[in-house]
Tab-separated table of C-alpha atoms in Angstrom:
chain	number	residue	atom	x	y	z
A	28	MET	CA	-48.337	-141.343	-19.290
A	29	ILE	CA	-47.920	-137.739	-20.425
A	30	THR	CA	-46.506	-135.531	-17.677
A	31	GLN	CA	-47.489	-131.952	-16.955
A	32	ASN	CA	-43.992	-130.867	-18.026
A	33	GLN	CA	-44.506	-132.494	-21.451
A	34	ILE	CA	-47.885	-130.783	-21.800
A	35	VAL	CA	-46.277	-127.380	-21.040
A	36	LYS	CA	-43.598	-127.991	-23.692
A	37	LEU	CA	-46.154	-129.127	-26.265
A	38	ILE	CA	-48.482	-126.159	-25.772
A	39	PHE	CA	-45.543	-123.743	-25.936
A	40	GLY	CA	-44.286	-125.373	-29.151
A	41	LEU	CA	-47.743	-125.277	-30.747
A	42	LYS	CA	-48.052	-121.562	-29.965
A	43	ILE	CA	-44.625	-120.784	-31.456
A	44	LYS	CA	-45.435	-122.682	-34.637
A	45	GLN	CA	-48.885	-121.099	-34.955
A	46	LEU	CA	-47.515	-117.550	-34.448
A	47	ARG	CA	-44.608	-118.178	-36.828
A	48	ASN	CA	-47.013	-119.270	-39.573
A	49	LYS	CA	-49.234	-116.250	-38.866
A	50	LYS	CA	-46.184	-113.971	-39.344
A	51	LYS	CA	-45.265	-115.973	-42.478
A	52	PHE	CA	-41.750	-116.675	-41.152
A	53	ASN	CA	-40.011	-119.828	-42.234
A	54	PRO	CA	-38.068	-121.633	-39.460
A	55	GLN	CA	-34.710	-120.260	-40.613
A	56	GLU	CA	-35.962	-116.661	-40.512
A	57	LEU	CA	-37.400	-116.923	-36.996
A	58	ALA	CA	-34.331	-118.758	-35.705
A	59	GLY	CA	-32.085	-116.028	-37.140
A	60	LEU	CA	-34.139	-113.229	-35.542
A	61	CYS	CA	-33.907	-114.931	-32.128
A	62	GLY	CA	-30.265	-115.970	-32.272
A	63	ILE	CA	-30.953	-119.703	-32.011
A	64	SER	CA	-30.217	-122.582	-34.337
A	65	ASN	CA	-32.816	-123.920	-36.744
A	66	SER	CA	-32.555	-127.393	-35.171
A	67	TYR	CA	-33.204	-125.959	-31.679
A	68	LEU	CA	-36.297	-124.110	-32.942
A	69	ASN	CA	-37.493	-127.373	-34.520
A	70	GLU	CA	-37.208	-129.151	-31.163
A	71	ILE	CA	-39.091	-126.306	-29.449
A	72	GLU	CA	-41.951	-126.505	-31.938
A	73	LYS	CA	-42.157	-130.288	-31.531
A	74	GLY	CA	-42.497	-129.954	-27.778
A	75	LYS	CA	-39.114	-131.514	-27.006
A	76	LYS	CA	-37.367	-128.431	-25.632
A	77	TYR	CA	-38.412	-125.463	-23.497
A	78	PRO	CA	-36.109	-122.424	-23.868
A	79	LYS	CA	-34.727	-120.255	-21.092
A	80	ALA	CA	-36.249	-116.869	-20.234
A	81	ASP	CA	-33.946	-114.806	-22.476
A	82	LYS	CA	-34.759	-116.933	-25.526
A	83	ILE	CA	-38.507	-116.781	-24.728
A	84	MET	CA	-38.209	-112.966	-24.636
A	85	ALA	CA	-36.450	-112.990	-28.013
A	86	LEU	CA	-39.159	-115.213	-29.504
A	87	ALA	CA	-41.907	-112.958	-28.091
A	88	GLU	CA	-40.319	-109.842	-29.608
A	89	ALA	CA	-39.843	-111.507	-32.995
A	90	LEU	CA	-43.435	-112.788	-33.051
A	91	GLY	CA	-44.970	-109.524	-31.821
A	92	VAL	CA	-46.504	-110.792	-28.584
A	93	ASN	CA	-45.722	-110.162	-24.932
A	94	TYR	CA	-43.822	-112.606	-22.732
A	95	ASP	CA	-46.778	-113.564	-20.502
A	96	GLU	CA	-48.986	-114.370	-23.467
A	97	LEU	CA	-46.339	-116.677	-24.913
A	98	VAL	CA	-45.741	-118.675	-21.717
A	99	SER	CA	-49.419	-118.999	-20.729
A	100	LEU	CA	-50.962	-122.450	-21.164
A	101	LYS	CA	-53.942	-121.105	-23.081
A	102	LEU	CA	-54.138	-121.848	-26.810
A	103	THR	CA	-56.121	-119.896	-29.379
A	104	LYS	CA	-59.789	-120.767	-29.871
A	105	LYS	CA	-58.859	-122.670	-33.017
A	106	LEU	CA	-56.711	-125.098	-31.027
A	107	GLU	CA	-58.776	-125.231	-27.827
A	108	PRO	CA	-59.832	-128.905	-28.358
A	109	ILE	CA	-56.155	-129.913	-28.296
A	110	GLN	CA	-55.713	-128.036	-25.025
A	111	GLU	CA	-58.833	-129.726	-23.582
A	112	PHE	CA	-57.555	-133.122	-24.731
A	113	LEU	CA	-54.063	-132.641	-23.290
A	114	ASN	CA	-55.405	-131.470	-19.947
A	115	SER	CA	-58.060	-134.198	-19.728
A	116	HIS	CA	-57.729	-136.860	-17.066
A	117	ILE	CA	-57.937	-139.504	-19.804
A	118	ILE	CA	-54.757	-138.568	-21.671
A	119	LYS	CA	-52.845	-137.834	-18.468
A	120	GLU	CA	-53.676	-141.303	-17.130
A	121	PHE	CA	-53.494	-143.229	-20.413
A	122	PRO	CA	-50.550	-145.667	-20.289
A	123	LEU	CA	-48.946	-144.874	-23.637
A	124	GLU	CA	-45.737	-146.754	-22.772
A	125	MET	CA	-47.740	-149.943	-22.103
A	126	PHE	CA	-48.772	-149.923	-25.772
A	127	GLY	CA	-45.248	-149.157	-26.994
A	128	ILE	CA	-46.002	-145.467	-27.648
A	129	GLU	CA	-43.514	-142.893	-26.404
A	130	PRO	CA	-45.234	-139.724	-25.139
A	131	ALA	CA	-42.738	-137.704	-27.188
A	132	LYS	CA	-44.014	-139.363	-30.378
A	133	LEU	CA	-47.594	-138.349	-29.623
A	134	VAL	CA	-46.374	-134.823	-28.917
A	135	GLU	CA	-44.526	-134.799	-32.235
A	136	LEU	CA	-47.594	-136.075	-34.094
A	137	ILE	CA	-49.745	-133.271	-32.690
A	138	SER	CA	-47.132	-130.587	-33.327
A	139	ASN	CA	-46.525	-131.695	-36.936
A	140	ALA	CA	-50.171	-131.256	-37.945
A	141	PRO	CA	-51.944	-129.294	-35.212
A	142	VAL	CA	-54.946	-128.232	-37.339
A	143	LYS	CA	-55.663	-131.748	-38.588
A	144	MET	CA	-55.113	-133.223	-35.137
A	145	ASN	CA	-57.420	-130.544	-33.761
A	146	ALA	CA	-60.190	-131.669	-36.116
A	147	PHE	CA	-59.645	-135.318	-35.169
A	148	ILE	CA	-59.587	-134.574	-31.437
A	149	SER	CA	-62.711	-132.394	-31.722
A	150	THR	CA	-64.530	-135.284	-33.380
A	151	PHE	CA	-63.281	-137.727	-30.765
A	152	MET	CA	-64.334	-135.521	-27.850
A	153	GLU	CA	-67.747	-134.777	-29.385
A	154	ILE	CA	-68.501	-138.482	-29.877
A	155	ALA	CA	-67.475	-139.137	-26.287
A	156	ARG	CA	-69.810	-136.413	-25.015
A	157	ASN	CA	-72.740	-137.439	-27.226
A	158	TYR	CA	-72.589	-141.043	-26.052
A	159	GLU	CA	-71.896	-140.049	-22.438
A	160	MET	CA	-68.583	-141.899	-22.424
A	161	LYS	CA	-66.750	-141.505	-19.148
A	162	GLN	CA	-63.058	-141.877	-18.434
A	163	GLU	CA	-63.574	-145.403	-17.049
A	164	HIS	CA	-64.929	-146.474	-20.461
A	165	PHE	CA	-61.567	-145.550	-21.968
A	166	PHE	CA	-59.678	-147.209	-19.114
A	167	PHE	CA	-61.532	-150.511	-19.473
A	168	ALA	CA	-61.263	-150.436	-23.264
A	169	SER	CA	-57.503	-149.861	-22.876
A	170	LEU	CA	-57.265	-152.781	-20.468
A	171	ARG	CA	-59.062	-155.116	-22.891
A	172	SER	CA	-56.703	-154.053	-25.667
A	173	TYR	CA	-53.760	-154.693	-23.350
A	174	GLN	CA	-55.041	-158.188	-22.573
A	175	GLU	CA	-55.590	-158.933	-26.249
A	176	MET	CA	-52.068	-157.728	-27.135
A	177	HIS	CA	-50.644	-160.334	-24.744
A	178	ASP	CA	-53.174	-163.100	-25.523
A	179	ASN	CA	-54.302	-162.631	-21.915
A	180	TYR	CA	-51.274	-164.515	-20.570
A	181	PHE	CA	-48.814	-162.764	-18.246
A	182	GLU	CA	-45.692	-164.716	-17.378
A	183	ASP	CA	-44.580	-162.263	-14.680
A	184	LEU	CA	-47.780	-162.861	-12.714
A	185	GLU	CA	-47.524	-166.634	-13.159
A	186	LYS	CA	-43.977	-166.484	-11.764
A	187	SER	CA	-45.141	-164.328	-8.869
A	188	VAL	CA	-47.652	-167.036	-7.930
A	189	ASP	CA	-44.886	-169.666	-7.988
A	190	GLU	CA	-42.685	-167.454	-5.807
A	191	PHE	CA	-45.570	-166.859	-3.403
A	192	LEU	CA	-46.197	-170.601	-3.006
A	193	ASN	CA	-42.491	-171.198	-2.353
A	194	GLU	CA	-42.168	-168.319	0.100
A	195	PHE	CA	-45.126	-169.489	2.192
A	196	LYS	CA	-44.203	-173.192	1.767
A	197	ILE	CA	-47.573	-174.096	0.274
A	198	LYS	CA	-47.729	-177.427	-1.535
A	199	TRP	CA	-50.494	-176.846	-4.049
A	200	LYS	CA	-53.305	-179.352	-4.505
A	201	ALA	CA	-56.878	-178.986	-5.719
A	202	PRO	CA	-58.754	-177.308	-4.253
A	203	LEU	CA	-56.372	-174.917	-2.516
A	204	ASP	CA	-57.006	-174.958	1.231
A	205	ARG	CA	-58.732	-171.653	2.043
A	206	LYS	CA	-57.135	-171.631	5.502
A	207	TYR	CA	-53.874	-170.532	3.873
A	208	LEU	CA	-55.588	-167.411	2.558
A	209	TYR	CA	-57.150	-166.392	5.879
A	210	ASP	CA	-53.924	-167.082	7.804
A	211	ILE	CA	-51.718	-165.061	5.453
A	212	LEU	CA	-54.057	-162.070	5.367
A	213	GLU	CA	-54.551	-161.995	9.128
A	214	ASN	CA	-51.095	-162.963	10.363
A	215	ARG	CA	-48.767	-161.671	7.624
A	216	TYR	CA	-50.634	-158.556	6.488
A	217	GLY	CA	-52.525	-157.703	9.694
A	218	TYR	CA	-56.045	-157.853	8.286
A	219	THR	CA	-59.295	-158.131	10.184
A	220	ILE	CA	-61.928	-160.014	8.178
A	221	ASP	CA	-65.607	-159.290	8.812
A	222	LYS	CA	-68.286	-161.471	7.157
A	223	GLY	CA	-71.381	-159.991	8.752
A	224	GLN	CA	-71.411	-156.213	8.467
A	225	LEU	CA	-71.672	-155.936	4.680
A	226	HIS	CA	-74.428	-158.522	4.208
A	227	ALA	CA	-76.535	-156.807	6.885
A	228	ASN	CA	-76.299	-153.348	5.275
A	229	LYS	CA	-79.057	-152.994	2.666
A	230	SER	CA	-77.407	-150.092	0.839
A	231	LEU	CA	-74.104	-151.987	0.496
A	232	MET	CA	-75.227	-155.597	0.152
A	233	GLY	CA	-74.724	-155.375	-3.616
A	234	PHE	CA	-70.952	-155.233	-3.039
A	235	ARG	CA	-69.006	-158.441	-2.675
A	236	SER	CA	-66.361	-156.809	-0.533
A	237	VAL	CA	-65.280	-153.453	0.884
A	238	TYR	CA	-61.748	-152.681	2.085
A	239	LEU	CA	-61.363	-150.153	4.917
A	240	GLN	CA	-57.821	-148.815	4.648
A	241	ALA	CA	-57.630	-147.171	8.069
A	242	GLY	CA	-57.981	-150.388	10.051
A	243	ARG	CA	-56.894	-152.837	7.327
A	244	LYS	CA	-60.354	-154.335	7.597
A	245	LEU	CA	-61.888	-156.445	4.824
A	246	LEU	CA	-65.671	-156.693	4.789
A	247	ILE	CA	-66.819	-159.756	2.848
A	248	ASN	CA	-70.456	-160.320	1.914
A	249	ASP	CA	-71.462	-163.522	3.695
A	250	GLY	CA	-74.075	-164.213	1.027
A	251	LEU	CA	-71.333	-165.148	-1.443
A	252	THR	CA	-70.392	-168.688	-2.396
A	253	GLU	CA	-67.219	-170.158	-0.924
A	254	SER	CA	-65.479	-169.915	-4.310
A	255	GLN	CA	-66.305	-166.197	-4.529
A	256	LYS	CA	-64.957	-165.614	-1.022
A	257	ALA	CA	-61.770	-167.495	-1.840
A	258	PHE	CA	-61.220	-165.322	-4.923
A	259	LEU	CA	-61.639	-162.120	-2.877
A	260	LEU	CA	-59.154	-163.334	-0.267
A	261	ALA	CA	-56.609	-164.320	-2.919
A	262	ARG	CA	-57.074	-160.997	-4.714
A	263	GLU	CA	-56.500	-159.129	-1.439
A	264	ILE	CA	-53.273	-161.078	-0.917
A	265	ALA	CA	-52.195	-160.040	-4.418
A	266	PHE	CA	-52.624	-156.315	-3.697
A	267	ASN	CA	-50.214	-156.734	-0.799
A	268	TYR	CA	-47.778	-159.303	-2.200
A	269	LEU	CA	-47.391	-157.415	-5.496
A	270	ASN	CA	-47.234	-154.061	-3.631
A	271	MET	CA	-50.079	-152.306	-5.456
A	272	PRO	CA	-51.476	-149.607	-3.136
A	273	GLU	CA	-53.459	-147.866	-5.893
A	274	ARG	CA	-56.531	-150.072	-6.010
A	275	PRO	CA	-60.343	-150.053	-5.871
A	276	LEU	CA	-61.770	-150.290	-2.371
A	277	THR	CA	-64.918	-152.171	-3.381
A	278	SER	CA	-65.744	-155.268	-5.377
A	279	PRO	CA	-67.103	-154.785	-7.900
A	280	PRO	CA	-65.541	-151.305	-8.273
A	281	TYR	CA	-68.200	-148.593	-8.557
A	282	LYS	CA	-65.824	-146.064	-10.136
A	283	ALA	CA	-62.360	-145.849	-11.676
A	284	ASP	CA	-60.233	-142.867	-10.672
A	285	SER	CA	-57.130	-143.827	-12.671
A	286	PHE	CA	-55.870	-146.364	-15.153
A	287	ASP	CA	-53.371	-147.678	-12.601
A	288	GLU	CA	-56.310	-148.553	-10.376
A	289	VAL	CA	-57.979	-150.482	-13.202
A	290	LEU	CA	-54.736	-152.205	-14.189
A	291	ASN	CA	-53.860	-153.177	-10.611
A	292	ASN	CA	-57.324	-154.594	-10.096
A	293	PHE	CA	-56.826	-156.764	-13.186
A	294	ARG	CA	-53.351	-157.882	-12.140
A	295	SER	CA	-54.502	-158.810	-8.640
A	296	SER	CA	-57.469	-160.723	-10.096
A	297	TYR	CA	-55.176	-162.574	-12.494
A	298	PHE	CA	-52.857	-163.488	-9.603
A	299	ALA	CA	-55.838	-164.719	-7.552
A	300	VAL	CA	-57.156	-166.992	-10.305
A	301	ALA	CA	-53.652	-168.344	-11.033
A	302	LEU	CA	-53.197	-169.073	-7.326
A	303	LEU	CA	-56.531	-170.901	-7.006
A	304	MET	CA	-56.227	-172.747	-10.338
A	305	ASN	CA	-52.639	-173.978	-10.656
A	306	ARG	CA	-51.314	-173.658	-14.185
A	307	ASP	CA	-49.815	-177.153	-14.559
A	308	HIS	CA	-52.845	-178.908	-13.085
A	309	VAL	CA	-55.301	-177.000	-15.274
A	310	ILE	CA	-53.254	-177.653	-18.431
A	311	ALA	CA	-53.328	-181.391	-17.749
A	312	ASP	CA	-57.094	-181.344	-17.164
A	313	ILE	CA	-57.786	-179.349	-20.327
A	314	GLN	CA	-55.702	-181.813	-22.338
A	315	LYS	CA	-57.816	-184.678	-21.011
A	316	LEU	CA	-61.052	-182.797	-21.760
A	317	PHE	CA	-59.988	-182.053	-25.335
A	318	ARG	CA	-58.815	-185.623	-26.018
A	319	ASN	CA	-62.283	-187.068	-25.436
A	320	ALA	CA	-63.961	-188.188	-28.662
A	321	ALA	CA	-67.343	-187.010	-27.349
A	322	TRP	CA	-68.382	-183.982	-25.328
A	323	ASP	CA	-68.276	-184.956	-21.638
A	324	GLU	CA	-70.402	-182.486	-19.706
A	325	LYS	CA	-70.028	-184.449	-16.478
A	326	TYR	CA	-66.224	-184.247	-16.659
A	327	PHE	CA	-66.417	-180.526	-17.541
A	328	LEU	CA	-68.574	-179.754	-14.493
A	329	GLY	CA	-66.378	-182.070	-12.432
A	330	LEU	CA	-63.378	-179.845	-13.174
A	331	LEU	CA	-65.335	-176.847	-11.961
A	332	GLY	CA	-65.947	-178.686	-8.697
A	333	LYS	CA	-62.373	-179.949	-8.470
A	334	TYR	CA	-60.981	-176.415	-8.278
A	335	ALA	CA	-63.946	-175.102	-6.250
A	336	ALA	CA	-63.992	-172.260	-8.772
A	337	SER	CA	-66.731	-169.919	-9.864
A	338	PRO	CA	-67.806	-170.336	-13.523
A	339	GLU	CA	-66.226	-166.996	-14.446
A	340	MET	CA	-62.915	-167.839	-12.789
A	341	PHE	CA	-62.938	-171.279	-14.405
A	342	LEU	CA	-63.472	-170.182	-18.019
A	343	HIS	CA	-61.314	-167.082	-17.662
A	344	ARG	CA	-58.421	-169.352	-16.691
A	345	PHE	CA	-58.956	-171.148	-20.002
A	346	THR	CA	-58.393	-167.827	-21.818
A	347	ASN	CA	-55.042	-167.443	-19.976
A	348	LEU	CA	-53.681	-170.856	-20.894
A	349	LEU	CA	-55.141	-171.892	-24.262
A	350	PRO	CA	-53.176	-169.434	-26.462
A	351	LYS	CA	-49.841	-170.035	-24.726
A	352	PHE	CA	-49.930	-173.804	-24.178
A	353	PHE	CA	-52.405	-175.123	-26.762
A	354	GLY	CA	-51.892	-172.724	-29.663
A	355	ILE	CA	-55.587	-171.772	-29.556
A	356	SER	CA	-55.707	-167.985	-29.672
A	357	ASN	CA	-58.777	-167.352	-31.825
A	358	LEU	CA	-61.267	-167.192	-28.984
A	359	PHE	CA	-63.604	-164.890	-27.095
A	360	PHE	CA	-64.994	-164.668	-23.559
A	361	LEU	CA	-68.406	-163.225	-22.650
A	362	ARG	CA	-70.272	-162.626	-19.413
A	363	PHE	CA	-74.007	-161.878	-19.490
A	364	SER	CA	-76.204	-160.779	-16.606
A	365	HIS	CA	-79.997	-160.862	-16.471
A	366	GLN	CA	-82.802	-159.892	-14.110
A	367	SER	CA	-85.677	-162.401	-13.928
A	368	LYS	CA	-88.460	-159.923	-14.719
A	369	SER	CA	-86.549	-158.111	-17.474
A	370	SER	CA	-86.492	-158.843	-21.197
A	371	PHE	CA	-82.967	-157.440	-21.507
A	372	TYR	CA	-79.633	-159.173	-21.182
A	373	SER	CA	-76.533	-157.131	-20.398
A	374	LEU	CA	-73.118	-158.048	-21.786
A	375	THR	CA	-71.030	-157.029	-18.760
A	376	LYS	CA	-67.623	-158.369	-19.802
A	377	GLU	CA	-66.046	-159.315	-23.118
A	378	LEU	CA	-62.612	-160.272	-24.390
A	379	HIS	CA	-61.754	-160.985	-28.029
A	380	LEU	CA	-58.387	-162.624	-28.607
A	381	SER	CA	-59.489	-163.485	-32.161
A	382	ARG	CA	-59.772	-159.728	-33.000
A	383	LEU	CA	-62.945	-160.603	-34.959
A	384	HIS	CA	-65.174	-158.941	-32.357
A	385	ASN	CA	-68.308	-160.936	-32.864
A	386	PRO	CA	-70.337	-161.267	-30.819
A	387	HIS	CA	-69.697	-157.911	-29.199
A	388	GLY	CA	-71.307	-155.453	-26.814
A	389	ASN	CA	-74.055	-153.102	-27.944
A	390	GLU	CA	-74.909	-150.029	-25.852
A	391	LEU	CA	-78.007	-149.091	-27.868
A	392	ASN	CA	-80.505	-151.051	-25.751
A	393	GLU	CA	-80.987	-153.599	-28.493
A	394	HIS	CA	-81.949	-157.229	-27.857
A	395	TYR	CA	-79.080	-159.696	-28.151
A	396	CYS	CA	-79.734	-162.735	-30.325
A	397	ARG	CA	-81.597	-165.354	-28.274
A	398	ARG	CA	-79.935	-168.115	-30.281
A	399	TRP	CA	-76.648	-167.527	-28.469
A	400	ILE	CA	-75.900	-170.302	-25.991
A	401	SER	CA	-75.019	-167.557	-23.480
A	402	ILE	CA	-78.659	-166.451	-23.360
A	403	ARG	CA	-80.329	-169.794	-23.995
A	404	ILE	CA	-78.575	-171.369	-20.999
A	405	ILE	CA	-79.857	-168.612	-18.695
A	406	GLU	CA	-83.381	-169.334	-19.939
A	407	GLU	CA	-82.817	-173.028	-19.144
A	408	LEU	CA	-81.584	-172.072	-15.682
A	409	LYS	CA	-84.692	-169.935	-15.065
A	410	THR	CA	-86.915	-172.872	-16.107
A	411	LYS	CA	-85.173	-175.215	-13.668
A	412	ILE	CA	-85.489	-172.663	-10.858
A	413	LYS	CA	-89.194	-172.216	-11.619
A	414	LYS	CA	-89.810	-175.969	-11.487
A	415	SER	CA	-87.773	-176.758	-8.375
A	416	GLY	CA	-87.852	-173.447	-6.528
A	417	SER	CA	-84.047	-173.171	-6.520
A	418	HIS	CA	-81.034	-174.346	-8.499
A	419	ASN	CA	-77.674	-173.417	-7.028
A	420	LYS	CA	-75.509	-175.741	-9.107
A	421	PRO	CA	-73.972	-174.334	-12.309
A	422	LEU	CA	-75.584	-175.366	-15.580
A	423	ALA	CA	-73.363	-176.268	-18.555
A	424	GLY	CA	-74.097	-176.023	-22.276
A	425	ILE	CA	-72.361	-176.421	-25.616
A	426	GLN	CA	-73.199	-175.208	-29.104
A	427	ILE	CA	-71.660	-174.540	-32.495
A	428	SER	CA	-72.625	-170.998	-33.504
A	429	LYS	CA	-72.530	-170.034	-37.178
A	430	TYR	CA	-72.645	-166.280	-37.694
A	431	TRP	CA	-75.209	-165.200	-40.276
A	432	GLU	CA	-73.763	-164.106	-43.618
A	433	THR	CA	-70.170	-164.789	-42.502
A	434	LYS	CA	-67.848	-167.779	-42.669
A	435	ASN	CA	-67.213	-167.638	-38.930
A	436	GLU	CA	-68.173	-170.631	-36.810
A	437	TYR	CA	-67.469	-170.941	-33.084
A	438	LEU	CA	-67.544	-173.804	-30.654
A	439	CYS	CA	-69.095	-172.270	-27.544
A	440	LEU	CA	-68.876	-173.650	-24.001
A	441	SER	CA	-71.127	-171.932	-21.502
A	442	LEU	CA	-71.871	-172.012	-17.767
A	443	ALA	CA	-74.790	-170.341	-15.978
A	444	LYS	CA	-75.736	-169.880	-12.336
A	445	PRO	CA	-77.714	-167.552	-10.062
A	446	ASN	CA	-75.868	-164.287	-9.533
A	447	THR	CA	-75.001	-164.578	-5.846
A	448	PRO	CA	-75.804	-162.573	-3.755
A	449	ALA	CA	-78.085	-160.469	-6.019
A	450	PRO	CA	-81.698	-161.721	-5.771
A	451	ASN	CA	-83.554	-162.790	-8.963
A	452	SER	CA	-80.408	-162.249	-10.994
A	453	HIS	CA	-78.538	-164.723	-13.183
A	454	ILE	CA	-75.250	-164.761	-15.075
A	455	SER	CA	-73.699	-166.841	-17.809
A	456	VAL	CA	-70.098	-167.013	-18.938
A	457	THR	CA	-69.070	-168.344	-22.331
A	458	ILE	CA	-65.835	-169.145	-24.071
A	459	GLY	CA	-65.979	-169.422	-27.861
A	460	PHE	CA	-63.356	-170.976	-30.157
A	461	LEU	CA	-63.124	-170.061	-33.836
A	462	ILE	CA	-63.478	-173.352	-35.723
A	463	ASP	CA	-60.562	-173.839	-38.097
A	464	GLU	CA	-58.169	-176.649	-39.000
A	465	ASN	CA	-55.989	-175.893	-35.985
A	466	LEU	CA	-58.936	-176.275	-33.601
A	467	ARG	CA	-60.013	-179.548	-35.218
A	468	LYS	CA	-56.578	-180.984	-34.455
A	469	LYS	CA	-56.730	-179.857	-30.816
A	470	ILE	CA	-60.335	-180.629	-29.776
A	471	HIS	CA	-61.318	-184.195	-30.586
A	472	PHE	CA	-65.001	-183.917	-29.628
A	473	LEU	CA	-65.625	-181.108	-32.118
A	474	ASP	CA	-67.474	-183.481	-34.483
A	475	ASP	CA	-69.671	-184.973	-31.768
A	476	PRO	CA	-73.117	-185.234	-33.468
A	477	LYS	CA	-74.841	-184.438	-30.155
A	478	ILE	CA	-73.521	-180.866	-30.281
A	479	ILE	CA	-76.253	-178.705	-31.782
A	480	THR	CA	-75.496	-176.104	-34.462
A	481	LYS	CA	-77.393	-172.816	-34.716
A	482	TRP	CA	-77.279	-169.808	-36.977
A	483	VAL	CA	-76.844	-166.697	-34.821
A	484	ASN	CA	-76.623	-162.948	-35.297
A	485	GLU	CA	-75.859	-159.820	-33.265
A	486	THR	CA	-79.195	-158.368	-32.150
A	487	CYS	CA	-82.817	-158.849	-33.208
A	488	GLU	CA	-82.851	-155.261	-34.461
A	489	ARG	CA	-80.003	-156.036	-36.915
A	490	CYS	CA	-81.021	-159.552	-37.955
A	491	PRO	CA	-82.575	-160.359	-41.365
A	492	ILE	CA	-83.436	-163.997	-40.523
A	493	GLU	CA	-87.143	-164.187	-41.340
A	494	ASP	CA	-88.212	-167.493	-39.750
A	495	CYS	CA	-86.573	-166.929	-36.353
A	496	ARG	CA	-88.840	-168.283	-33.597
A	497	GLU	CA	-86.573	-166.750	-30.925
A	498	ARG	CA	-86.983	-163.175	-32.194
A	499	VAL	CA	-88.106	-160.721	-29.481
A	500	ALA	CA	-87.853	-157.435	-31.421
A	501	ALA	CA	-88.504	-156.263	-34.968
A	502	PRO	CA	-85.519	-155.883	-37.355
A	503	VAL	CA	-85.786	-152.090	-37.341
A	504	GLN	CA	-82.142	-151.473	-38.301
A	505	ILE	CA	-82.448	-153.872	-41.244
A	506	ASN	CA	-85.666	-152.148	-42.357
A	507	ARG	CA	-83.945	-148.747	-42.229
A	508	GLN	CA	-81.058	-150.038	-44.314
A	509	ASN	CA	-83.493	-151.542	-46.844
A	510	GLN	CA	-85.162	-148.137	-47.189
A	511	VAL	CA	-81.803	-146.510	-47.906
A	512	ASP	CA	-80.957	-149.247	-50.437
A	513	ASN	CA	-84.307	-148.734	-52.210
A	514	ILE	CA	-83.767	-144.958	-52.399
A	515	GLU	CA	-80.274	-145.431	-53.873
A	516	LYS	CA	-81.596	-147.959	-56.381
A	517	THR	CA	-84.391	-145.622	-57.448
A	518	LEU	CA	-82.001	-142.677	-57.778
A	519	ALA	CA	-79.631	-144.752	-59.880
A	520	GLU	CA	-82.476	-145.651	-62.281
A	521	LEU	CA	-83.376	-142.000	-62.943
A	522	SER	CA	-82.407	-140.718	-66.360
């Protein structure tokens, strides 16, 4: 993260370089006038050095400005976007080192071409404002990129789980006894756990948990499933065991004040899932699932029950282990949510280890393709609920999705269930594997003739498929593009 000291150095260096160019001095001339070396001036202009008061006075005299003007943190109007960017919460919190970027290198990049960087930053900031992008959008996008960089597998967290089990003398077996979690939180970390207060409060019942720091009190929504409660307990243990005080106080978080908060929430969640779904056991079960010559839905759902896991926890654990231990890294994970009386589906979580980014989120209020198994399985769930009045067991589905006008095909496994505790709300989670020769060697049931294949696309608004019975909106974006194509064709024919 860029420190305030680095920002001060960078702004000072930018001002020196801008004033030097305005005076038409080359570096050697200005350095000579101020009694400093050319190399030292170069480091000042790149934001690496900040001179002492006597040298600042010499620079001010040579450049024809007063001392206070030179040391102020205000840039000229021409470079104001750079100043806004550097002082924004986003850049101060952005974990450059996590992506292998030294803050000094970013400083050098800006100082080497301030005018061009100014134009780029102005464009970036304007797009962010126009689309009402908030700092948490950048934080969560950064986190997804971080996960993708590491194929969503983190050995340090896996080792921490092993050390935790050894320290507390827990012999792991499926499912993990939830009594361990309550005992450790209450007796080791001094927690008080309340299951009634949150569920009874109408304004807060949408939260799964709330942590009250003052009394180390954890409020858990009693309307949750046992697997959801277990995850929250394990995540709370992680915050303490991994010593991460900067954390969200609610689940789900309703805001993100810093990237560390977002990152720590992810790390604690990863720890919780790894604790509840032991790595070695899950690897063995996945191997058995993949060795079957035919798709075995009963076995698949049986694994979900074996670990007493939520569908999201279950499939997300697949994304941790498949790249590292099965060599299957071309995959994606999606979570959709849906309100019964709404025609819209919201893509609330996505991860693309394949880097192909389809399907992907769309914030333009367009209608996602109803041919996706992720959406179709929610419709099936709603039908079952309508017929029986309730359906609390997860529903499983499988499909081969071929993306329209591309060569990309994915094997998609999906789970859907009511979105506890939200009324009349449903979610689905899907893991998709890019079908290639590597996948065919690893998953034996891939050629099961019972697995249906469907052509799919992004959204109805962007889909040219004419005979689609599932379409719920006109292809307005396609029509607009056709109009542009016709205009260009007509213009090209003019003589």
